[in-house]
Amino acid sequence: MSQSLAQKIISRAAGRPEVAVGEIVVARVDLAMMHDSGGPRRVWPRLKELGARIWDPERVVLVSDHFVPAVDAESAEILALTRRFAAEFGIRRFHDMQGICHVVLQEYGHLRPGMFAVGGDSHSPSGGAVGAFMIGIGATDMLAVLITGETWLRVPETWQVLLDAPLPQGVCAKDVMLKLLADLGMANEYVVFEYQGPGVAAMPMEERFVLCNMSAELGGKTGIVPPDETTLAALAANGVEVDAAWLSLRSDPEAVSRQIVVQAGALAPLVAKPHSPAQAEPVERCAGERIDQAYIGACTGAKLSDLRMAAAVLRGRRVAPGTRLLVAPASQRTWQAAAADGTLRILSEAGAILLPSGCGACAGLGAGLLAAGETCIASTARNFKGRMGSPEASVFLGSPYTVAASAIAGRIADPREFL
Amino acid sequence: MRIVGRAFVFGDFIDTDVLAPGPYLRKPLPELAAHCLEALDPGFARAVRPGDVVVGGIGFGIGSSREQAVQALLHLGVGCVLARGFARIFFRNAINLGLPVLCCPDIEVQAGSELDILPAEGRVLDRSSGRVFQAQALPPRLMEILAAGGLVPWLQARRSEPRAPARNG
């Protein structure tokens, strides 16, 4: 039977020669990632109730990224509890305030191609950027993983998304995902989105990350990019001992149930209107909409490549009066790299306000929340009602290019006019 | 298991941010639950009574993996969520925490209708209109987990019966 890349990974993890789409199988977990919000504070009491220990602390990665830095006694206690949990259970791969979990996971080389991984966060599909199969789960499912080292899942079908050409200037992976959301909607359940083609081959890892990351918004089980030389080079740079056999991790062509071609060479910037990522339209249809805030943040939109896109637009320009530009780099390493190459200086000189690394305003937690009646354009993944502060606020989504261009104009603007 | 309650009707893609708004995630559950669905229906938390049913369209529970989206509904006494389709993480979280969730592609009821639901059979009777809808019945394993009150109590019960396998399959 022909197998997709996802099926091959699941088969291996399930200890089976092959698995069929639609069947429910039990798979052994290679890596489990959790964070301060959905992790220790929720699983520890139940581990105690059950008198259970963690099956293999070496396979667990713990990241504090949601309530960082603490803004009140409650969030401080959540972070303190997370630290106590790491010590109690001997979790050595604990990243305390070093950045957003999905980004940190790759920066520190924890993920490998072909892994079967779970994450206690809905954007766990981001792990597909390195060719791992990684799915998001809730805290009780995570509890079961922590105790047994296993989870059950329904074997998903695979849809191949083919980017037929490299993207034009001023257009990026975020625009690809907004286009897919506009076309396919958000109810594509039990589907793995596999991204391929010349447009993907030309993308750096951080852009591939965005494709996989926003597969969550499509409603898919996860996203994945079959590993290539770019993958191996990035893994090696992050300290992973690479294995050339990873290059053969591919879907059998007959195992792909649908192919979606994105005419990438002709793609233009898109913006999602409030209150859904699927309300995406070409930027010109929203152009002129006045904004109070421009936000560059989150795993989706504040990695080094995202900050560089913003800097390309902002270089030598100023944020419009009456508009604020907030930038929360995705990780400490992002900060360091963006400081070293001058990106942070460009942002700062343009008038950007720099915020701590973490999930921040994207998750409605940190600095940068909105008042009733305010309008924001953000490089984040979601703009559901009330997510970023008041339910009476309006959030548009765009690429880092588009957010930066809009900050300069004080209204939603096409970034290609600034490049 | 039988659930009888009034219908609170919402649209497609009821997301986890309206179910469990981020700004209240670090607060105790009763405080968080008071804001459940308020962005769409400010009176919901006060109006809903034990056993009432939340009805949605496609993609119910899309968004975050946060279990508080389920816990807020449970705290308010919601007896069942009936939707045309569910986001996968929400669906699993609901079963794991003991909230009956039924996928009912044809569901069409008025707000306030009295619903009579048998999850094991997937039968939904709208007593107000007399119409009957067929939902996807929940398989015996999931009914067992729901009857126990969720995965943790189910696992605990299994552990106290040494011959039964305690595996989350």
Tab-separated table of N, CA, C and O in Angstrom, chain A residues 95-148:
chain	number	residue	atom	x	y	z
A	95	HIS	N	13.205	25.438	29.018
A	95	HIS	CA	13.561	26.759	28.488
A	95	HIS	C	12.687	27.796	29.172
A	95	HIS	O	11.519	27.975	28.824
A	96	ASP	N	13.268	28.452	30.159
A	96	ASP	CA	12.529	29.391	30.977
A	96	ASP	C	12.712	30.798	30.416
A	96	ASP	O	13.798	31.367	30.515
A	97	MET	N	11.670	31.327	29.779
A	97	MET	CA	11.702	32.686	29.228
A	97	MET	C	12.774	32.863	28.155
A	97	MET	O	13.386	33.919	28.060
A	98	GLN	N	12.987	31.841	27.359
A	98	GLN	CA	13.954	31.958	26.257
A	98	GLN	C	13.279	32.150	24.907
A	98	GLN	O	13.967	32.256	23.894
A	99	GLY	N	11.952	32.173	24.902
A	99	GLY	CA	11.254	32.391	23.649
A	99	GLY	C	10.026	31.509	23.532
A	99	GLY	O	9.701	30.746	24.444
A	100	ILE	N	9.346	31.638	22.402
A	100	ILE	CA	8.091	30.919	22.181
A	100	ILE	C	8.384	29.456	21.853
A	100	ILE	O	9.282	29.150	21.058
A	101	CYS	N	7.603	28.570	22.458
A	101	CYS	CA	7.926	27.133	22.456
A	101	CYS	C	8.237	26.586	21.066
A	101	CYS	O	9.227	25.867	20.893
A	102	HIS	N	7.417	26.900	20.071
A	102	HIS	CA	7.610	26.284	18.748
A	102	HIS	C	8.925	26.733	18.118
A	102	HIS	O	9.561	25.988	17.381
A	103	VAL	N	9.303	27.962	18.409
A	103	VAL	CA	10.544	28.512	17.859
A	103	VAL	C	11.744	27.925	18.606
A	103	VAL	O	12.711	27.458	17.999
A	104	VAL	N	11.643	27.907	19.931
A	104	VAL	CA	12.713	27.379	20.783
A	104	VAL	C	13.001	25.906	20.454
A	104	VAL	O	14.147	25.479	20.382
A	105	LEU	N	11.934	25.157	20.236
A	105	LEU	CA	12.059	23.728	19.937
A	105	LEU	C	12.995	23.485	18.753
A	105	LEU	O	13.769	22.530	18.739
A	106	GLN	N	12.918	24.366	17.766
A	106	GLN	CA	13.758	24.202	16.582
A	106	GLN	C	15.125	24.843	16.782
A	106	GLN	O	16.144	24.285	16.355
A	107	GLU	N	15.155	25.997	17.450
A	107	GLU	CA	16.442	26.671	17.674
A	107	GLU	C	17.431	25.792	18.429
A	107	GLU	O	18.641	25.856	18.202
A	108	TYR	N	16.913	25.013	19.380
A	108	TYR	CA	17.798	24.195	20.205
A	108	TYR	C	17.938	22.766	19.682
A	108	TYR	O	18.467	21.894	20.352
A	109	GLY	N	17.437	22.535	18.470
A	109	GLY	CA	17.664	21.242	17.818
A	109	GLY	C	16.957	20.063	18.461
A	109	GLY	O	17.411	18.926	18.348
A	110	HIS	N	15.826	20.313	19.120
A	110	HIS	CA	15.124	19.204	19.768
A	110	HIS	C	14.351	18.338	18.778
A	110	HIS	O	14.085	17.176	19.042
A	111	LEU	N	13.955	18.918	17.653
A	111	LEU	CA	13.142	18.184	16.678
A	111	LEU	C	13.989	17.657	15.534
A	111	LEU	O	14.893	18.345	15.054
A	112	ARG	N	13.677	16.454	15.090
A	112	ARG	CA	14.378	15.837	13.955
A	112	ARG	C	13.351	15.406	12.917
A	112	ARG	O	12.228	15.052	13.278
A	113	PRO	N	13.789	15.320	11.666
A	113	PRO	CA	12.900	14.778	10.637
A	113	PRO	C	12.442	13.364	11.015
A	113	PRO	O	13.212	12.588	11.573
A	114	GLY	N	11.189	13.060	10.720
A	114	GLY	CA	10.669	11.717	10.952
A	114	GLY	C	10.187	11.449	12.364
A	114	GLY	O	9.638	10.386	12.642
A	115	MET	N	10.368	12.414	13.265
A	115	MET	CA	9.887	12.219	14.638
A	115	MET	C	8.364	12.221	14.684
A	115	MET	O	7.714	12.932	13.920
A	116	PHE	N	7.818	11.477	15.650
A	116	PHE	CA	6.405	11.580	15.989
A	116	PHE	C	6.341	12.371	17.295
A	116	PHE	O	6.771	11.887	18.339
A	117	ALA	N	5.848	13.600	17.208
A	117	ALA	CA	5.908	14.499	18.363
A	117	ALA	C	4.525	15.071	18.671
A	117	ALA	O	3.685	15.212	17.777
A	118	VAL	N	4.311	15.368	19.949
A	118	VAL	CA	3.079	16.046	20.351
A	118	VAL	C	3.446	17.306	21.127
A	118	VAL	O	4.491	17.370	21.769
A	119	GLY	N	2.579	18.302	21.047
A	119	GLY	CA	2.805	19.539	21.773
A	119	GLY	C	1.511	19.991	22.433
A	119	GLY	O	0.446	19.866	21.834
A	120	GLY	N	1.625	20.508	23.634
A	120	GLY	CA	0.436	20.992	24.322
A	120	GLY	C	0.087	22.397	23.893
A	120	GLY	O	-0.070	23.300	24.719
A	121	ASP	N	-0.048	22.584	22.600
A	121	ASP	CA	-0.361	23.898	22.043
A	121	ASP	C	-0.842	23.691	20.615
A	121	ASP	O	-0.297	22.856	19.888
A	122	SER	N	-1.839	24.483	20.222
A	122	SER	CA	-2.457	24.239	18.907
A	122	SER	C	-1.548	24.576	17.734
A	122	SER	O	-1.794	24.127	16.623
A	123	HIS	N	-0.492	25.367	17.975
A	123	HIS	CA	0.414	25.669	16.866
A	123	HIS	C	1.576	24.678	16.759
A	123	HIS	O	2.564	24.937	16.060
A	124	SER	N	1.429	23.537	17.417
A	124	SER	CA	2.449	22.491	17.328
A	124	SER	C	2.722	22.007	15.906
A	124	SER	O	3.819	21.498	15.645
A	125	PRO	N	1.788	22.128	14.961
A	125	PRO	CA	2.129	21.769	13.577
A	125	PRO	C	3.387	22.478	13.055
A	125	PRO	O	3.985	22.015	12.073
A	126	SER	N	3.815	23.550	13.704
A	126	SER	CA	5.053	24.250	13.309
A	126	SER	C	6.220	23.287	13.171
A	126	SER	O	7.126	23.501	12.366
A	127	GLY	N	6.220	22.222	13.987
A	127	GLY	CA	7.307	21.250	13.967
A	127	GLY	C	7.468	20.563	12.625
A	127	GLY	O	8.534	20.003	12.325
A	128	GLY	N	6.431	20.618	11.801
A	128	GLY	CA	6.498	20.023	10.467
A	128	GLY	C	7.529	20.683	9.572
A	128	GLY	O	7.943	20.101	8.561
A	129	ALA	N	7.973	21.872	9.936
A	129	ALA	CA	8.965	22.575	9.113
A	129	ALA	C	10.249	21.771	8.966
A	129	ALA	O	10.925	21.848	7.947
A	130	VAL	N	10.594	20.971	9.986
A	130	VAL	CA	11.817	20.172	9.892
A	130	VAL	C	11.526	18.755	9.396
A	130	VAL	O	12.423	17.911	9.379
A	131	GLY	N	10.281	18.492	9.015
A	131	GLY	CA	9.949	17.148	8.530
A	131	GLY	C	9.535	16.196	9.629
A	131	GLY	O	9.534	14.981	9.445
A	132	ALA	N	9.171	16.746	10.795
A	132	ALA	CA	8.610	15.913	11.862
A	132	ALA	C	7.084	15.917	11.718
A	132	ALA	O	6.513	16.841	11.141
A	133	PHE	N	6.445	14.874	12.269
A	133	PHE	CA	4.987	14.861	12.358
A	133	PHE	C	4.663	15.307	13.773
A	133	PHE	O	4.942	14.606	14.736
A	134	MET	N	4.099	16.503	13.905
A	134	MET	CA	3.849	17.037	15.244
A	134	MET	C	2.428	17.572	15.321
A	134	MET	O	2.016	18.372	14.484
A	135	ILE	N	1.698	17.122	16.341
A	135	ILE	CA	0.301	17.538	16.483
A	135	ILE	C	0.068	18.205	17.835
A	135	ILE	O	0.767	17.931	18.799
A	136	GLY	N	-0.937	19.077	17.873
A	136	GLY	CA	-1.318	19.741	19.111
A	136	GLY	C	-2.313	18.888	19.878
A	136	GLY	O	-3.186	18.257	19.281
A	137	ILE	N	-2.173	18.868	21.198
A	137	ILE	CA	-3.116	18.143	22.048
A	137	ILE	C	-3.416	18.997	23.289
A	137	ILE	O	-2.670	19.916	23.618
A	138	GLY	N	-4.494	18.659	23.990
A	138	GLY	CA	-4.854	19.350	25.221
A	138	GLY	C	-4.151	18.725	26.415
A	138	GLY	O	-3.432	17.735	26.301
A	139	ALA	N	-4.398	19.324	27.586
A	139	ALA	CA	-3.627	18.953	28.776
A	139	ALA	C	-3.924	17.538	29.270
A	139	ALA	O	-3.036	16.874	29.795
A	140	THR	N	-5.156	17.067	29.113
A	140	THR	CA	-5.459	15.714	29.593
A	140	THR	C	-4.840	14.668	28.670
A	140	THR	O	-4.308	13.652	29.129
A	141	ASP	N	-4.883	14.918	27.361
A	141	ASP	CA	-4.171	14.032	26.433
A	141	ASP	C	-2.675	14.049	26.752
A	141	ASP	O	-2.000	13.021	26.678
A	142	MET	N	-2.156	15.227	27.104
A	142	MET	CA	-0.729	15.326	27.460
A	142	MET	C	-0.453	14.511	28.721
A	142	MET	O	0.574	13.820	28.813
A	143	LEU	N	-1.356	14.568	29.663
A	143	LEU	CA	-1.194	13.781	30.886
A	143	LEU	C	-1.035	12.295	30.537
A	143	LEU	O	-0.143	11.609	31.061
A	144	ALA	N	-1.900	11.817	29.642
A	144	ALA	CA	-1.832	10.406	29.246
A	144	ALA	C	-0.492	10.107	28.569
A	144	ALA	O	0.109	9.054	28.805
A	145	VAL	N	-0.001	11.038	27.745
A	145	VAL	CA	1.306	10.862	27.097
A	145	VAL	C	2.411	10.813	28.150
A	145	VAL	O	3.301	9.956	28.102
A	146	LEU	N	2.346	11.730	29.111
A	146	LEU	CA	3.404	11.798	30.125
A	146	LEU	C	3.483	10.495	30.927
A	146	LEU	O	4.559	10.074	31.334
A	147	ILE	N	2.336	9.861	31.135
A	147	ILE	CA	2.324	8.635	31.942
A	147	ILE	C	2.693	7.406	31.099
A	147	ILE	O	3.474	6.565	31.524
A	148	THR	N	2.118	7.339	29.898
A	148	THR	CA	2.264	6.097	29.113
A	148	THR	C	3.292	6.195	27.984
A	148	THR	O	3.726	5.174	27.461
